[in-house]
PDB file of C-alpha atoms in Angstrom:
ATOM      1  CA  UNK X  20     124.716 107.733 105.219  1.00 90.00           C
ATOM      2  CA  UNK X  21     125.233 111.429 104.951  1.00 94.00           C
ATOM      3  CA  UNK X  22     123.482 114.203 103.875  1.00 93.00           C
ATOM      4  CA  UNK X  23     125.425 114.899 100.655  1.00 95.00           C
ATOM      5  CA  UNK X  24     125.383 111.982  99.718  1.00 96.00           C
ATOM      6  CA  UNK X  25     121.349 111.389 100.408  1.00 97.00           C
ATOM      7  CA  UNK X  26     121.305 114.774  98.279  1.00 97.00           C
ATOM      8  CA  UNK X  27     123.648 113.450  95.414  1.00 98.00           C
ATOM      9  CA  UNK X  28     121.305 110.035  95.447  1.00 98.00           C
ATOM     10  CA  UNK X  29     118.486 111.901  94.648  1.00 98.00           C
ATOM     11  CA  UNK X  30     119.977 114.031  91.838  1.00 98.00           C
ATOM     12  CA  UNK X  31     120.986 111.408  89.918  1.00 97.00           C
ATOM     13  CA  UNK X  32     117.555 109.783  90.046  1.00 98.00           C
ATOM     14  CA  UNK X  33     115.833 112.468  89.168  1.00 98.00           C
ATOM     15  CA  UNK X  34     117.968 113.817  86.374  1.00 97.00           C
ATOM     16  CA  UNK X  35     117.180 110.129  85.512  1.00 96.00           C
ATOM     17  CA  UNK X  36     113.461 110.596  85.640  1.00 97.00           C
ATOM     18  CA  UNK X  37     112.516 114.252  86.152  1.00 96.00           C
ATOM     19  CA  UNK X  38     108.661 113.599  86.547  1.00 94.00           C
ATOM     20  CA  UNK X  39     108.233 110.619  88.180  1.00 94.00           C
ATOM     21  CA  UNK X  40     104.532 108.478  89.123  1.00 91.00           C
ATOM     22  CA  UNK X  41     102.940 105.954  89.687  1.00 93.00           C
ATOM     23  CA  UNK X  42     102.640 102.842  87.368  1.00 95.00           C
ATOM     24  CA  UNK X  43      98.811 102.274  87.780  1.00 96.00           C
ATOM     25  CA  UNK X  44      96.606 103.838  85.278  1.00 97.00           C
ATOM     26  CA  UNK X  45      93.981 106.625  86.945  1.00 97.00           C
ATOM     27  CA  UNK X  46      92.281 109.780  85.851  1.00 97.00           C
ATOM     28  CA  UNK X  47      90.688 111.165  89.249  1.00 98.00           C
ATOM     29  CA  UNK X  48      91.378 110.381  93.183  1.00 98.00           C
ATOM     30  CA  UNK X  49      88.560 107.839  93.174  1.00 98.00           C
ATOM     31  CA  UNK X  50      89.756 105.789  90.261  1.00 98.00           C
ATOM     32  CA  UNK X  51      93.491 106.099  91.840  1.00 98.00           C
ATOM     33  CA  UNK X  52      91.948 105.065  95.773  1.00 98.00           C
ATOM     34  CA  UNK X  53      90.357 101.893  93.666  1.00 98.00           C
ATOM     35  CA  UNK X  54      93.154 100.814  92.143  1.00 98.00           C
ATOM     36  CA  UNK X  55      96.056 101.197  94.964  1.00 97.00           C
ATOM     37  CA  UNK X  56      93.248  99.310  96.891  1.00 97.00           C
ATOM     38  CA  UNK X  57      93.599  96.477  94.896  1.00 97.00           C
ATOM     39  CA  UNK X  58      97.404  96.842  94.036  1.00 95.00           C
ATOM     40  CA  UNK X  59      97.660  95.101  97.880  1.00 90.00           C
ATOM     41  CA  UNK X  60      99.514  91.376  96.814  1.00 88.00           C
ATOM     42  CA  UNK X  61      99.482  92.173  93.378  1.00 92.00           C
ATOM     43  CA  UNK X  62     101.458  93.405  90.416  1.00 93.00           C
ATOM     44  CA  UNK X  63      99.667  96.813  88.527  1.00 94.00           C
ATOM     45  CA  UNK X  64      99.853  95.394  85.365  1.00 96.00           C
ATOM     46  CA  UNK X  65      97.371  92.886  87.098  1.00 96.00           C
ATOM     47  CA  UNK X  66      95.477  96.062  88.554  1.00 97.00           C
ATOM     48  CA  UNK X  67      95.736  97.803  85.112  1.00 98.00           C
ATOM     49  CA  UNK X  68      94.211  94.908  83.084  1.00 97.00           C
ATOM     50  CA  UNK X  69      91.028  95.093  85.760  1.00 97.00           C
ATOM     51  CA  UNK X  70      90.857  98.565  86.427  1.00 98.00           C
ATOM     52  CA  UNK X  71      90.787  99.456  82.316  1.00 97.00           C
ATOM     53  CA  UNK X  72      87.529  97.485  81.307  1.00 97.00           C
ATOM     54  CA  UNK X  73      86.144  98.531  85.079  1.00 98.00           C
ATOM     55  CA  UNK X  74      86.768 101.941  84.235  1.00 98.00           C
ATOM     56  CA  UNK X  75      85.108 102.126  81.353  1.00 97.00           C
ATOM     57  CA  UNK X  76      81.728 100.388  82.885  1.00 97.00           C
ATOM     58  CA  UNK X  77      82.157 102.265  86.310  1.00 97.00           C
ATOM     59  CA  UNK X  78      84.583 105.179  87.476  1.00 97.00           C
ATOM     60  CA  UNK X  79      83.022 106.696  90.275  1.00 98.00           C
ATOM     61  CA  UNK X  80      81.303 105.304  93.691  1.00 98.00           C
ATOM     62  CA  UNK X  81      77.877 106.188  91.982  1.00 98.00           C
ATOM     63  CA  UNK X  82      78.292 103.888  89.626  1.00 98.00           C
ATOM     64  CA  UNK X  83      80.405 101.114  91.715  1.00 98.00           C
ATOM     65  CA  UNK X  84      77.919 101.004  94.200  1.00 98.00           C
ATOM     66  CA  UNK X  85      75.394 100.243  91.634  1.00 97.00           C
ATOM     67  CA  UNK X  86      77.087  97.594  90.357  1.00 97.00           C
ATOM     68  CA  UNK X  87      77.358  95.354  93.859  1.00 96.00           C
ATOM     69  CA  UNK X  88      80.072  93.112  95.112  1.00 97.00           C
ATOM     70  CA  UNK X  89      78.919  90.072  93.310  1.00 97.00           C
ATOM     71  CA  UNK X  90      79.218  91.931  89.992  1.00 97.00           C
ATOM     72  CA  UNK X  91      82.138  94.511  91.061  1.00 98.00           C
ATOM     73  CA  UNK X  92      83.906  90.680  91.730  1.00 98.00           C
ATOM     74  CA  UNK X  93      83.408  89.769  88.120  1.00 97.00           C
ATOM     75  CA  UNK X  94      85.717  92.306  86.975  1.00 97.00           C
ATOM     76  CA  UNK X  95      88.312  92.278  89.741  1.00 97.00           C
ATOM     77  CA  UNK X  96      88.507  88.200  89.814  1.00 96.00           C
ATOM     78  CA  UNK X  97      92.271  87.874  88.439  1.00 95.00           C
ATOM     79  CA  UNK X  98      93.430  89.559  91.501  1.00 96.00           C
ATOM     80  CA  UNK X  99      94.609  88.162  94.913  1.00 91.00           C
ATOM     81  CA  UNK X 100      92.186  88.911  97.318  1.00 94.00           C
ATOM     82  CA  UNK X 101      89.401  89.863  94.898  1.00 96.00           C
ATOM     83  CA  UNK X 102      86.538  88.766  97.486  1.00 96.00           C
ATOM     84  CA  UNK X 103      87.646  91.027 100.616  1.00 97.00           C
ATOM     85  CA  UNK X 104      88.702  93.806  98.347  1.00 98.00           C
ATOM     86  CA  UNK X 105      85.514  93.790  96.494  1.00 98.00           C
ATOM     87  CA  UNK X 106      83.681  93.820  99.787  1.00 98.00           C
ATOM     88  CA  UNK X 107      85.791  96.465 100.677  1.00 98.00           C
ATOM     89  CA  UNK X 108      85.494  98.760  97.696  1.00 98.00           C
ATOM     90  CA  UNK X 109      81.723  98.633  97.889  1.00 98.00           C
ATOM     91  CA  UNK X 110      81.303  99.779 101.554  1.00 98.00           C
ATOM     92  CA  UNK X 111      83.913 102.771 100.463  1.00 98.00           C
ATOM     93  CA  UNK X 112      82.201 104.033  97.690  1.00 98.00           C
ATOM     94  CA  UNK X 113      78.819 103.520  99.828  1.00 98.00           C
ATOM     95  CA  UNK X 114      80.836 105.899 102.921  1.00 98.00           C
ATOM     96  CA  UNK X 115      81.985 108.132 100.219  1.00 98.00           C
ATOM     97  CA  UNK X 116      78.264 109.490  99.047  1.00 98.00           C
ATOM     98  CA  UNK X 117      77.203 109.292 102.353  1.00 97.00           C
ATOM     99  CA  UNK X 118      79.635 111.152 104.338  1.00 97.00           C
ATOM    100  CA  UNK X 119      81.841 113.006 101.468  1.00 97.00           C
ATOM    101  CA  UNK X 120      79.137 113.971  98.553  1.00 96.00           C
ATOM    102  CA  UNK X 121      81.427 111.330  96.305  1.00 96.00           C
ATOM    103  CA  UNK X 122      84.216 113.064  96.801  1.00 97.00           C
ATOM    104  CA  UNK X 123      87.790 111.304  97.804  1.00 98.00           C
ATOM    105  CA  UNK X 124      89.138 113.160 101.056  1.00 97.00           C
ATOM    106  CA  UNK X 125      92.449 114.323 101.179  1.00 97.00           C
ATOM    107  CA  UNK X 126      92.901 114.143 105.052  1.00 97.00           C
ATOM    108  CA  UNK X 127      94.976 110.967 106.164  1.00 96.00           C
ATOM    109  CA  UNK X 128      92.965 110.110 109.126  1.00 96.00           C
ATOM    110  CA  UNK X 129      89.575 109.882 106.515  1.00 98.00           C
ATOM    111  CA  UNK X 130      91.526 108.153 104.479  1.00 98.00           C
ATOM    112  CA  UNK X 131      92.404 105.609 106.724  1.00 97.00           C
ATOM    113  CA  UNK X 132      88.893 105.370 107.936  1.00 97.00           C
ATOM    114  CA  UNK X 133      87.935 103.703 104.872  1.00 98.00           C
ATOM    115  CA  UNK X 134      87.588  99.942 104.773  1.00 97.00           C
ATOM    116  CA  UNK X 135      90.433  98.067 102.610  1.00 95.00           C
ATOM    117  CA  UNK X 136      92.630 101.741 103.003  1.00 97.00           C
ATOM    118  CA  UNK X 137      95.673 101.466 105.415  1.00 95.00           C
ATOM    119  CA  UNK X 138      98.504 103.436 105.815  1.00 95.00           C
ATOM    120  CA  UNK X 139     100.439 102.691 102.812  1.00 94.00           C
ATOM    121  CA  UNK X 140      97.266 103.572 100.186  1.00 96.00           C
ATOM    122  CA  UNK X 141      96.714 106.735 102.083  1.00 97.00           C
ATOM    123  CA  UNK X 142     100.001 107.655 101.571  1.00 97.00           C
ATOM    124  CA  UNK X 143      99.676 107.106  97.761  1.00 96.00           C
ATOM    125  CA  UNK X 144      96.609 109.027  97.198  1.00 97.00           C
ATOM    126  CA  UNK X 145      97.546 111.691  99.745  1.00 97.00           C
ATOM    127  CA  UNK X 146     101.177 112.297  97.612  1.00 96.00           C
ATOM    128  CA  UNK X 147     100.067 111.205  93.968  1.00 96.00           C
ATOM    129  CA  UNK X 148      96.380 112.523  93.853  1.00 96.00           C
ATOM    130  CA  UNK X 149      96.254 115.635  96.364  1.00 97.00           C
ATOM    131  CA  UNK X 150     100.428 116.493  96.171  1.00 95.00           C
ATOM    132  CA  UNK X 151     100.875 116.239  99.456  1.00 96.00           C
ATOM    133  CA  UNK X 152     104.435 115.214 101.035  1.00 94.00           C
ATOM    134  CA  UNK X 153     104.157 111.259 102.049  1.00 94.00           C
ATOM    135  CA  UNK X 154     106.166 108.445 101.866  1.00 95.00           C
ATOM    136  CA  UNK X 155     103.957 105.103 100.861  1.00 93.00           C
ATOM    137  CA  UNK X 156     106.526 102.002 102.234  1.00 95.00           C
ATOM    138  CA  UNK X 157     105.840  98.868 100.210  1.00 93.00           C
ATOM    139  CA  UNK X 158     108.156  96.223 100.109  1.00 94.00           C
ATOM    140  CA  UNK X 159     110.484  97.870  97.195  1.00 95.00           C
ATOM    141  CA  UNK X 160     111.044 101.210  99.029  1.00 97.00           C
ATOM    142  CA  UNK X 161     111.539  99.249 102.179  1.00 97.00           C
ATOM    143  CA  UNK X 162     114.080  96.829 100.522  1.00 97.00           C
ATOM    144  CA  UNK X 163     115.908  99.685  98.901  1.00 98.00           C
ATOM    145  CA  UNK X 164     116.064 102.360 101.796  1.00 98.00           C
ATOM    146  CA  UNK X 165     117.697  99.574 103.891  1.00 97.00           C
ATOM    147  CA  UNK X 166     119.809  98.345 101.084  1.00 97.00           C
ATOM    148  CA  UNK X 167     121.438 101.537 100.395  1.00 97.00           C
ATOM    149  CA  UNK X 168     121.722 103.025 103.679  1.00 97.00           C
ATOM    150  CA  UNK X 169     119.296 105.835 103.171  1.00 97.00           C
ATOM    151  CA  UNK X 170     117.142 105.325 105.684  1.00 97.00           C
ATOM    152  CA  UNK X 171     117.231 101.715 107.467  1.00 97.00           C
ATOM    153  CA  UNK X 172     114.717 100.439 109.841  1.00 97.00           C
ATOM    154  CA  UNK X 173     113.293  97.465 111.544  1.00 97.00           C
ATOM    155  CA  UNK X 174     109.695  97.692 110.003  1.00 97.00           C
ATOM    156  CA  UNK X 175     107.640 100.082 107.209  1.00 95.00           C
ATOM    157  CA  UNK X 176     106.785 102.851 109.744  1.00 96.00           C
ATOM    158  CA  UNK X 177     110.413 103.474 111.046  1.00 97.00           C
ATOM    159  CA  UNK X 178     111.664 103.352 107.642  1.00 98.00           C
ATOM    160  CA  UNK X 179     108.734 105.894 106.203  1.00 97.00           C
ATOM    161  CA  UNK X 180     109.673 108.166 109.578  1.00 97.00           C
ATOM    162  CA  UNK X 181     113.651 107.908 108.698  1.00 97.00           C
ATOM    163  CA  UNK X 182     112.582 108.705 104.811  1.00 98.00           C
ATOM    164  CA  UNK X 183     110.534 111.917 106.039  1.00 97.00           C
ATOM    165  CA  UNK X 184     112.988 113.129 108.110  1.00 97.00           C
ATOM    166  CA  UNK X 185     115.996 112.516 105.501  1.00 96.00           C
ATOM    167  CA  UNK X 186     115.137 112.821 101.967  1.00 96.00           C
ATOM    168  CA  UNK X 187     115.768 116.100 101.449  1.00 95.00           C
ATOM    169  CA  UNK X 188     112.981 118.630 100.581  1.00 94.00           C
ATOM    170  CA  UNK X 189     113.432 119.599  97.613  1.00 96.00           C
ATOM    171  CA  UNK X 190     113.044 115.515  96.229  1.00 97.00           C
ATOM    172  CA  UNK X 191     110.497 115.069  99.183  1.00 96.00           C
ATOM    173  CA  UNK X 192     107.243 114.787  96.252  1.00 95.00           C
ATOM    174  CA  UNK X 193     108.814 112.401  94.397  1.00 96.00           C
ATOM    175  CA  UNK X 194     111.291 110.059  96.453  1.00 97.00           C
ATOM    176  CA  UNK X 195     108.484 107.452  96.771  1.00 94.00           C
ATOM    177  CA  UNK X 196     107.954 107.146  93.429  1.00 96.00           C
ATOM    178  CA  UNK X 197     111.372 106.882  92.348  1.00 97.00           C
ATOM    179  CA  UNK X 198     112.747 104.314  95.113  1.00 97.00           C
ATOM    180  CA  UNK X 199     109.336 102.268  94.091  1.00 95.00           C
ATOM    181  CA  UNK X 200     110.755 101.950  90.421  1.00 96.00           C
ATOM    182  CA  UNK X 201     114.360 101.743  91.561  1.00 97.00           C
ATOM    183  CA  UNK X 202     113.571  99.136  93.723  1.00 97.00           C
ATOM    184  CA  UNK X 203     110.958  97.307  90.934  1.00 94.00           C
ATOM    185  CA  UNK X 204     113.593  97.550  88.312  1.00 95.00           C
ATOM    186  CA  UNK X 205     117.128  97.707  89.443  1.00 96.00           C
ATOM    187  CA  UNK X 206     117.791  97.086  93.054  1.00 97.00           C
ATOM    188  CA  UNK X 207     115.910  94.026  92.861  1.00 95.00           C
ATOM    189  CA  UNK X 208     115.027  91.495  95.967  1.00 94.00           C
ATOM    190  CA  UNK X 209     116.437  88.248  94.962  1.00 92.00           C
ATOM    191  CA  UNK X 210     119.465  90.033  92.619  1.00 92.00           C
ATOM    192  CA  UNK X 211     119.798  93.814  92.125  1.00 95.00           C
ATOM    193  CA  UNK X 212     121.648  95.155  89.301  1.00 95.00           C
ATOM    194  CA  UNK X 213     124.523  96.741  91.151  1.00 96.00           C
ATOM    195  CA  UNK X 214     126.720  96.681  87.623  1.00 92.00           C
ATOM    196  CA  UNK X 215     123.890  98.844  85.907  1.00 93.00           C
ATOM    197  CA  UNK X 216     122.502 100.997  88.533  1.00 96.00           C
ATOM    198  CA  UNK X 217     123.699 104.882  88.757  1.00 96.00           C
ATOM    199  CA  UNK X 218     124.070 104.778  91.906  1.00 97.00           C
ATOM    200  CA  UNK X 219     125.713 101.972  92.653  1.00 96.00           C
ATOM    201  CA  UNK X 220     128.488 104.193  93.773  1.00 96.00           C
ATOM    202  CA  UNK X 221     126.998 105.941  96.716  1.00 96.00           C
ATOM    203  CA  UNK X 222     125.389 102.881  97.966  1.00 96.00           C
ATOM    204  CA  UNK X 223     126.205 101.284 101.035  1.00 95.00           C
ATOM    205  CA  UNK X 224     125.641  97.673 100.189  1.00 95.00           C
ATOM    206  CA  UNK X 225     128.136  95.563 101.003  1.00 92.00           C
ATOM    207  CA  UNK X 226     127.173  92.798  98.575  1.00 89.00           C
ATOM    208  CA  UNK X 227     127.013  93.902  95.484  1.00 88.00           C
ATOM    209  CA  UNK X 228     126.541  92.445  92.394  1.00 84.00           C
ATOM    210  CA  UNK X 229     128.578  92.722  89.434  1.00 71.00           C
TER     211      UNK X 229
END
C-alpha cells in the first residue's frame, strides 16, 4: 500500500470521527492505567461496569491501596483474570506513592516497570492520557493493519513499528484509536462488513464480503 492511499484511508476515518478515544470510561491517568490494566482478555463494557462503582469508592492509589487485594477483588470479580490483576493493581498503586508521589509517569520505560503494565497499556496511557504519539497493537488494530494492507506484520511489535513509520503525521494521535473501533465494529475477525465500510475501496483484502 501506498502513501496516498494510507493518507486517503485516514481522511475518510477521520472526517468519519474527527475526535476519536478510547471506549473505557476515565477521568485522570491513574483511573485510565487501572482500567486498560484490566481491559487485558476482556471487553470495556466489562471494565466499565467494574471500574464505575470502583471509582466511586476508590480513584486514586491512596485509596486502592487502602482497600487491599482481597477487597480491590470484590469489585473487579466479573473480569478474566481478576486475581493476578488485582494483585497487580495493588503493588502499582503501592510503587506509585513510593517512587512517584501518586502520580502516573508519562515515560514508557516507568510505565512498563509497573507490574500488570506491558507494552500495549503503556502505549494507551502514553497516547490517550499524556498525548504522546504511540501506537497500542491489540488484536483489532493488528487484524485490521494486516487486513487492509496498511501496515502488515508477523507479530504486534512489527506491525506497531510499520504503523509508526507509515501512518502519516498528521493522523499519527489518533490512528490507534480509530483502527481499534474500525476493527471492533466493521472490519470484524470472523466477518467484516466490507459492503458497509468507507473504505472498503482502498483496501487490499482480497476476500471481501458483500
Amino acid at each position: 500500500m501506498n502513501k496516498e492511499k494510507r493518507t486517503r484511508i485516514f481522511l475518510r476515518l477521520q472526517e468519519q470521527n474527527p475526535q476519536p478515544t478510547t471506549e473505557l470510561n476515565y477521568t485522570s491517568p491513574f483511573e485510565l492505567l487501572i482500567a486498560v490494566i484490566l481491559s487485558a482478555q476482556a471487553t470495556d463494557i466489562g471494565v466499565n461496569k467494574a471500574t464505575d462503582k470502583l471509582y466511586q469508592i476508590a480513584n486514586t492509589p491512596e485509596k486502592i491501596a487502602a482497600l487491599g487485594v482481597d477487597k480491590l477483588k470484590q469489585y473487579i470479580k466479573t473480569i478474566g483474570l481478576f486475581n493476578s490483576k488485582a494483585n497487580n493493581i495493588i503493588k502499582t498503586c503501592n510503587i506509585l506513592l513510593e517512587k512517584y508521589h501518586g502520580v502516573v509517569p508519562n515515560t514508557r520505560d516507568a510505565l512498563e516497570a509497573l507490574p500488570g503494565v506491558g507494552r500495549k497499556t503503556a502505549n494507551v496511557v502514553l497516547n490517550t492520557a499524556f498525548n504522546q504519539p504511540a501506537m497500542a497493537v491489540d488484536t483489532h488494530i493488528f487484524r485490521v493493519a494486516n487486513r487492509t494492507g496498511i501496515a502488515p506484520g508477523k507479530n504486534v511489535l512489527e506491525v506497531e513499528t510499520r504503523l509508526m513509520r507509515r501512518v502519516p503525521k498528521e493522523f499519527i494521535m489518533n490512528a490507534h484509536h480509530w483502527l481499534i473501533l474500525h476493527g471492533r465494529y466493521v472490519c470484524k475477525a470472523r466477518k467484516p462488513q466490507c459492503g458497509s465500510c468507507l473504505i472498503e475501496d482502498l483496501c487490499e483484502f482480497k476476500e471481501k464480503t458483500s
